[in-house]
Short mmCIF file of C-alpha atoms in Angstrom, two decimals:
data_model
loop_
_atom_site.label_atom_id
_atom_site.label_comp_id
_atom_site.label_asym_id
_atom_site.label_seq_id
_atom_site.Cartn_x
_atom_site.Cartn_y
_atom_site.Cartn_z
CA UNK V 1 -64.90 -44.09 -2.05
CA UNK V 2 -62.37 -46.11 -5.22
CA UNK V 3 -63.76 -48.99 -7.36
CA UNK V 4 -62.03 -52.01 -7.96
CA UNK V 5 -60.75 -50.96 -11.43
CA UNK V 6 -59.03 -47.86 -9.64
CA UNK V 7 -57.51 -49.65 -7.18
CA UNK V 8 -56.18 -52.25 -9.94
CA UNK V 9 -54.57 -49.26 -11.76
CA UNK V 10 -53.22 -48.09 -8.53
CA UNK V 11 -51.26 -51.31 -8.57
CA UNK V 12 -50.46 -51.68 -11.41
CA UNK V 13 -48.66 -47.94 -11.56
CA UNK V 14 -46.78 -49.32 -7.97
CA UNK V 15 -45.97 -53.10 -9.73
CA UNK V 16 -44.36 -49.61 -12.65
CA UNK V 17 -42.71 -47.83 -10.46
CA UNK V 18 -40.88 -50.83 -8.80
CA UNK V 19 -39.60 -52.59 -11.45
CA UNK V 20 -38.04 -48.87 -12.69
CA UNK V 21 -36.45 -48.54 -9.60
CA UNK V 22 -33.38 -50.29 -9.56
CA UNK V 23 -32.68 -48.54 -13.75
CA UNK V 24 -33.73 -44.58 -12.11
CA UNK V 25 -30.92 -45.32 -8.96
CA UNK V 26 -28.45 -46.89 -11.31
CA UNK V 27 -29.28 -43.81 -14.30
CA UNK V 28 -28.78 -41.06 -11.19
CA UNK V 29 -25.80 -42.94 -10.07
CA UNK V 30 -23.88 -42.35 -13.91
CA UNK V 31 -24.86 -38.99 -14.06
CA UNK V 32 -23.20 -38.69 -10.57
CA UNK V 33 -20.35 -40.40 -12.06
CA UNK V 34 -19.96 -38.59 -15.15
CA UNK V 35 -20.40 -35.00 -14.20
CA UNK V 36 -17.38 -35.59 -11.29
CA UNK V 37 -15.41 -37.25 -14.32
CA UNK V 38 -16.34 -33.80 -15.74
CA UNK V 39 -15.36 -31.70 -12.51
CA UNK V 40 -11.92 -33.74 -12.43
CA UNK V 41 -11.03 -33.40 -16.04
CA UNK V 42 -12.04 -29.33 -16.05
CA UNK V 43 -10.63 -28.60 -12.62
CA UNK V 44 -7.18 -30.33 -13.82
CA UNK V 45 -7.37 -27.95 -16.99
CA UNK V 46 -7.32 -25.06 -15.46
CA UNK V 47 -4.31 -23.22 -13.24
CA UNK V 48 -4.83 -21.44 -9.75
CA UNK V 49 -4.71 -17.50 -9.39
CA UNK V 50 -1.62 -16.43 -8.90
CA UNK V 51 -0.05 -15.69 -5.59
CA UNK V 52 -0.85 -12.35 -4.37
CA UNK V 53 1.59 -10.28 -1.47
CA UNK V 54 0.44 -7.28 -0.54
CA UNK V 55 4.20 -6.37 0.83
CA UNK V 56 5.63 -7.27 -2.36
CA UNK V 57 7.88 -4.68 -4.03
CA UNK V 58 6.65 -2.50 -7.15
CA UNK V 59 8.62 -2.38 -10.29
CA UNK V 60 11.02 0.59 -10.02
CA UNK V 61 10.18 3.98 -12.28
CA UNK V 62 12.94 6.36 -13.05
CA UNK V 63 12.04 9.74 -11.15
CA UNK V 64 11.88 13.14 -12.47
CA UNK V 65 14.34 13.52 -9.93
CA UNK V 66 16.95 11.88 -11.36
CA UNK V 67 16.59 13.57 -14.96
CA UNK V 68 17.09 16.80 -13.17
CA UNK V 69 20.03 15.52 -11.49
CA UNK V 70 21.46 14.08 -15.10
CA UNK V 71 20.73 17.25 -16.81
CA UNK V 72 22.32 19.16 -14.14
CA UNK V 73 19.06 21.19 -13.02
CA UNK V 74 19.14 20.45 -9.19
CA UNK V 75 21.64 22.87 -7.82
CA UNK V 76 23.11 20.18 -5.32
CA UNK V 77 26.46 18.48 -5.72
CA UNK V 78 28.05 15.58 -3.39
CA UNK V 79 30.54 17.08 -0.76
CA UNK V 80 33.01 15.00 -1.05
CA UNK V 81 35.80 16.89 1.12
CA UNK V 82 33.03 17.02 4.15
CA UNK V 83 31.67 13.98 5.93
CA UNK V 84 30.00 10.71 4.88
CA UNK V 85 26.72 11.17 2.42
CA UNK V 86 26.67 14.97 2.97
CA UNK V 87 26.30 17.19 0.18
CA UNK V 88 26.51 21.20 -0.75
CA UNK V 89 24.13 23.32 -1.88
CA UNK V 90 25.16 25.50 -4.94
CA UNK V 91 22.58 28.35 -3.85
CA UNK V 92 21.54 30.23 -0.77
CA UNK V 93 19.21 26.53 0.43
CA UNK V 94 16.54 29.83 2.11
CA UNK V 95 15.92 31.54 -1.13
CA UNK V 96 15.42 28.71 -3.64
CA UNK V 97 12.02 27.85 -5.11
CA UNK V 98 10.17 25.37 -2.38
CA UNK V 99 7.18 25.05 -5.04
CA UNK V 100 9.43 23.97 -7.45
CA UNK V 101 12.62 22.14 -5.78
CA UNK V 102 10.69 20.57 -2.74
CA UNK V 103 8.16 18.24 -4.38
CA UNK V 104 10.80 16.90 -6.80
CA UNK V 105 12.92 15.56 -3.74
CA UNK V 106 10.73 14.11 -2.47
CA UNK V 107 9.54 12.17 -5.57
CA UNK V 108 13.79 11.88 -5.38
CA UNK V 109 13.17 9.72 -2.13
CA UNK V 110 12.02 6.54 -4.36
CA UNK V 111 15.48 6.18 -5.75
CA UNK V 112 17.76 3.78 -3.90
CA UNK V 113 20.77 4.19 -6.52
CA UNK V 114 23.89 6.37 -5.16
CA UNK V 115 24.20 8.89 -5.84
CA UNK V 116 20.43 9.70 -6.98
CA UNK V 117 19.60 8.68 -2.99
CA UNK V 118 21.60 10.40 -0.60
CA UNK V 119 21.33 13.92 -2.62
CA UNK V 120 17.43 13.20 -2.27
CA UNK V 121 18.14 12.13 1.29
CA UNK V 122 19.82 15.11 2.41
CA UNK V 123 18.51 17.68 0.09
CA UNK V 124 14.26 17.22 1.69
CA UNK V 125 16.40 17.14 4.79
CA UNK V 126 18.02 20.61 4.98
CA UNK V 127 15.04 22.27 3.13
CA UNK V 128 12.74 21.05 5.92
CA UNK V 129 15.34 22.43 8.52
CA UNK V 130 15.17 25.54 6.26
CA UNK V 131 11.82 25.94 5.26
CA UNK V 132 9.79 27.10 7.86
CA UNK V 133 6.44 28.56 6.64
CA UNK V 134 7.74 28.14 3.44
CA UNK V 135 7.31 24.93 3.54
CA UNK V 136 3.25 24.82 4.00
CA UNK V 137 2.04 25.65 1.35
CA UNK V 138 3.80 23.32 -0.02
CA UNK V 139 2.50 20.50 1.40
CA UNK V 140 -1.03 19.81 -0.95
CA UNK V 141 2.01 19.11 -3.25
CA UNK V 142 4.18 16.85 -1.06
CA UNK V 143 1.24 14.22 -1.09
CA UNK V 144 1.64 12.41 -4.20
CA UNK V 145 5.32 12.00 -4.06
CA UNK V 146 4.34 10.69 -0.21
CA UNK V 147 1.90 7.79 -1.85
CA UNK V 148 3.88 6.74 -4.42
CA UNK V 149 6.64 6.17 -1.80
CA UNK V 150 4.88 4.10 0.47
CA UNK V 151 3.33 2.46 -2.33
CA UNK V 152 6.47 0.75 -3.95
CA UNK V 153 6.40 -1.15 -0.88
CA UNK V 154 10.65 -1.09 -0.87
CA UNK V 155 11.88 -1.22 2.55
CA UNK V 156 14.61 1.66 2.43
CA UNK V 157 12.21 3.71 0.52
CA UNK V 158 9.60 2.78 3.26
CA UNK V 159 11.31 3.04 5.69
CA UNK V 160 13.01 6.88 4.98
CA UNK V 161 9.52 8.41 3.80
CA UNK V 162 8.56 7.53 7.49
CA UNK V 163 11.06 9.22 9.03
CA UNK V 164 11.02 12.58 6.69
CA UNK V 165 7.15 12.01 7.51
CA UNK V 166 8.54 12.81 10.97
CA UNK V 167 10.16 15.59 10.26
CA UNK V 168 7.81 17.32 7.98
CA UNK V 169 5.23 17.31 10.25
CA UNK V 170 7.70 19.51 12.56
CA UNK V 171 9.21 21.33 10.52
CA UNK V 172 7.57 24.17 10.74
CA UNK V 173 4.07 25.73 13.03
CA UNK V 174 0.92 23.90 11.92
CA UNK V 175 2.99 21.18 9.03
CA UNK V 176 1.85 18.53 10.81
CA UNK V 177 -2.48 20.04 10.98
CA UNK V 178 -2.17 21.01 7.22
CA UNK V 179 -1.56 17.59 6.60
CA UNK V 180 -4.42 16.48 8.14
CA UNK V 181 -7.07 16.71 5.17
CA UNK V 182 -4.61 14.25 3.17
CA UNK V 183 -4.41 10.95 5.92
CA UNK V 184 -6.95 9.39 3.32
CA UNK V 185 -4.34 9.66 0.86
CA UNK V 186 -1.62 8.91 2.72
CA UNK V 187 -2.32 5.72 5.61
CA UNK V 188 -4.15 3.44 3.52
CA UNK V 189 -0.94 2.55 2.85
CA UNK V 190 0.25 1.87 6.99
CA UNK V 191 -2.64 -0.49 7.86
CA UNK V 192 -0.87 -3.01 5.52
CA UNK V 193 2.23 -1.33 6.34
CA UNK V 194 1.69 -1.75 10.51
CA UNK V 195 2.10 -5.56 11.26
CA UNK V 196 4.63 -5.92 8.98
CA UNK V 197 8.22 -6.93 11.35
CA UNK V 198 11.19 -7.62 8.86
CA UNK V 199 13.97 -5.42 9.60
CA UNK V 200 16.34 -3.30 7.19
CA UNK V 201 19.13 -5.32 7.46
CA UNK V 202 21.48 -2.28 7.09
CA UNK V 203 20.06 -0.41 9.55
CA UNK V 204 18.00 -1.84 11.46
CA UNK V 205 14.60 -0.42 11.06
CA UNK V 206 11.38 -2.59 11.29
CA UNK V 207 8.66 -1.00 9.32
CA UNK V 208 5.54 -2.20 12.05
CA UNK V 209 7.76 0.36 14.49
CA UNK V 210 8.70 3.30 12.36
CA UNK V 211 4.65 3.11 11.36
CA UNK V 212 3.59 3.63 14.98
CA UNK V 213 5.81 5.77 16.07
CA UNK V 214 5.08 7.99 12.90
CA UNK V 215 1.48 8.03 13.67
CA UNK V 216 2.63 9.30 17.50
CA UNK V 217 3.84 12.38 15.90
CA UNK V 218 1.31 12.84 13.57
CA UNK V 219 -1.27 12.22 16.38
CA UNK V 220 0.56 15.10 18.80
CA UNK V 221 1.50 17.63 15.74
CA UNK V 222 -1.78 17.41 13.82
CA UNK V 223 -4.17 19.02 16.30
CA UNK V 224 -7.42 18.12 17.96
CA UNK V 225 -9.09 16.58 14.24
CA UNK V 226 -6.14 14.12 14.38
CA UNK V 227 -6.59 11.42 15.99
CA UNK V 228 -10.70 11.28 14.55
CA UNK V 229 -8.63 10.82 10.97
CA UNK V 230 -6.29 8.49 11.65
CA UNK V 231 -8.95 6.39 13.34
CA UNK V 232 -11.03 6.60 10.73
CA UNK V 233 -8.07 5.26 8.18
CA UNK V 234 -6.66 2.60 11.28
CA UNK V 235 -9.34 1.46 13.67
CA UNK V 236 -6.68 -0.24 15.80
CA UNK V 237 -4.69 2.83 16.01
CA UNK V 238 -4.42 4.10 20.17
CA UNK V 239 -3.97 7.76 21.26
CA UNK V 240 -0.68 8.39 22.68
CA UNK V 241 -2.28 11.44 24.20
CA UNK V 242 -5.94 10.67 24.62
CA UNK V 243 -4.66 7.81 26.68
#
């Protein structure tokens, strides 16, 4: 039971609230307006984040291949008397040190200027064609140059490296299987580039198509574990053997 005095106190409190209500509403509106003005001023002064592009080419860095060629430390030269873009070896190619020269030539695949691009590309193809079983122990040394070439995102460099990878896994018995443990180092860029549709205006190469083609060759030459490793890195990949 509430006494009469308590009832009067409650009514008095309610009247005060009704009297203060307009002031409280006005205070809330003013606070809201001030917050919005502050946010607008601060937001206008903040610069938007820089745009990123996963396909943007990386800055060029001179390769060890170029430095060695300029010092005349490489046993190759342009063959001006032969077919276009041909080279000649100044030593027997089957007797060269593959541990030293093959990784060096793979680094040169990042070059896009003449004559370094021609020398590196043709030199790699020649060594893969004549290397045989000498290529297998060198494969771990090729992983870093392969990764660096793919990471340049340069259309010509990436297309060249994808074609070289196809030749590499077919260059000797077991070469494809020897590369499987390093798929985690190589395939991340495949996952980025597999949907790229741009063409190389000079050669008509489609990067997305080349990526798919290269993955199929790697699976075919990589043995029974190749598909599992490719699928782990590229979940959308569909086997060309099991299907």
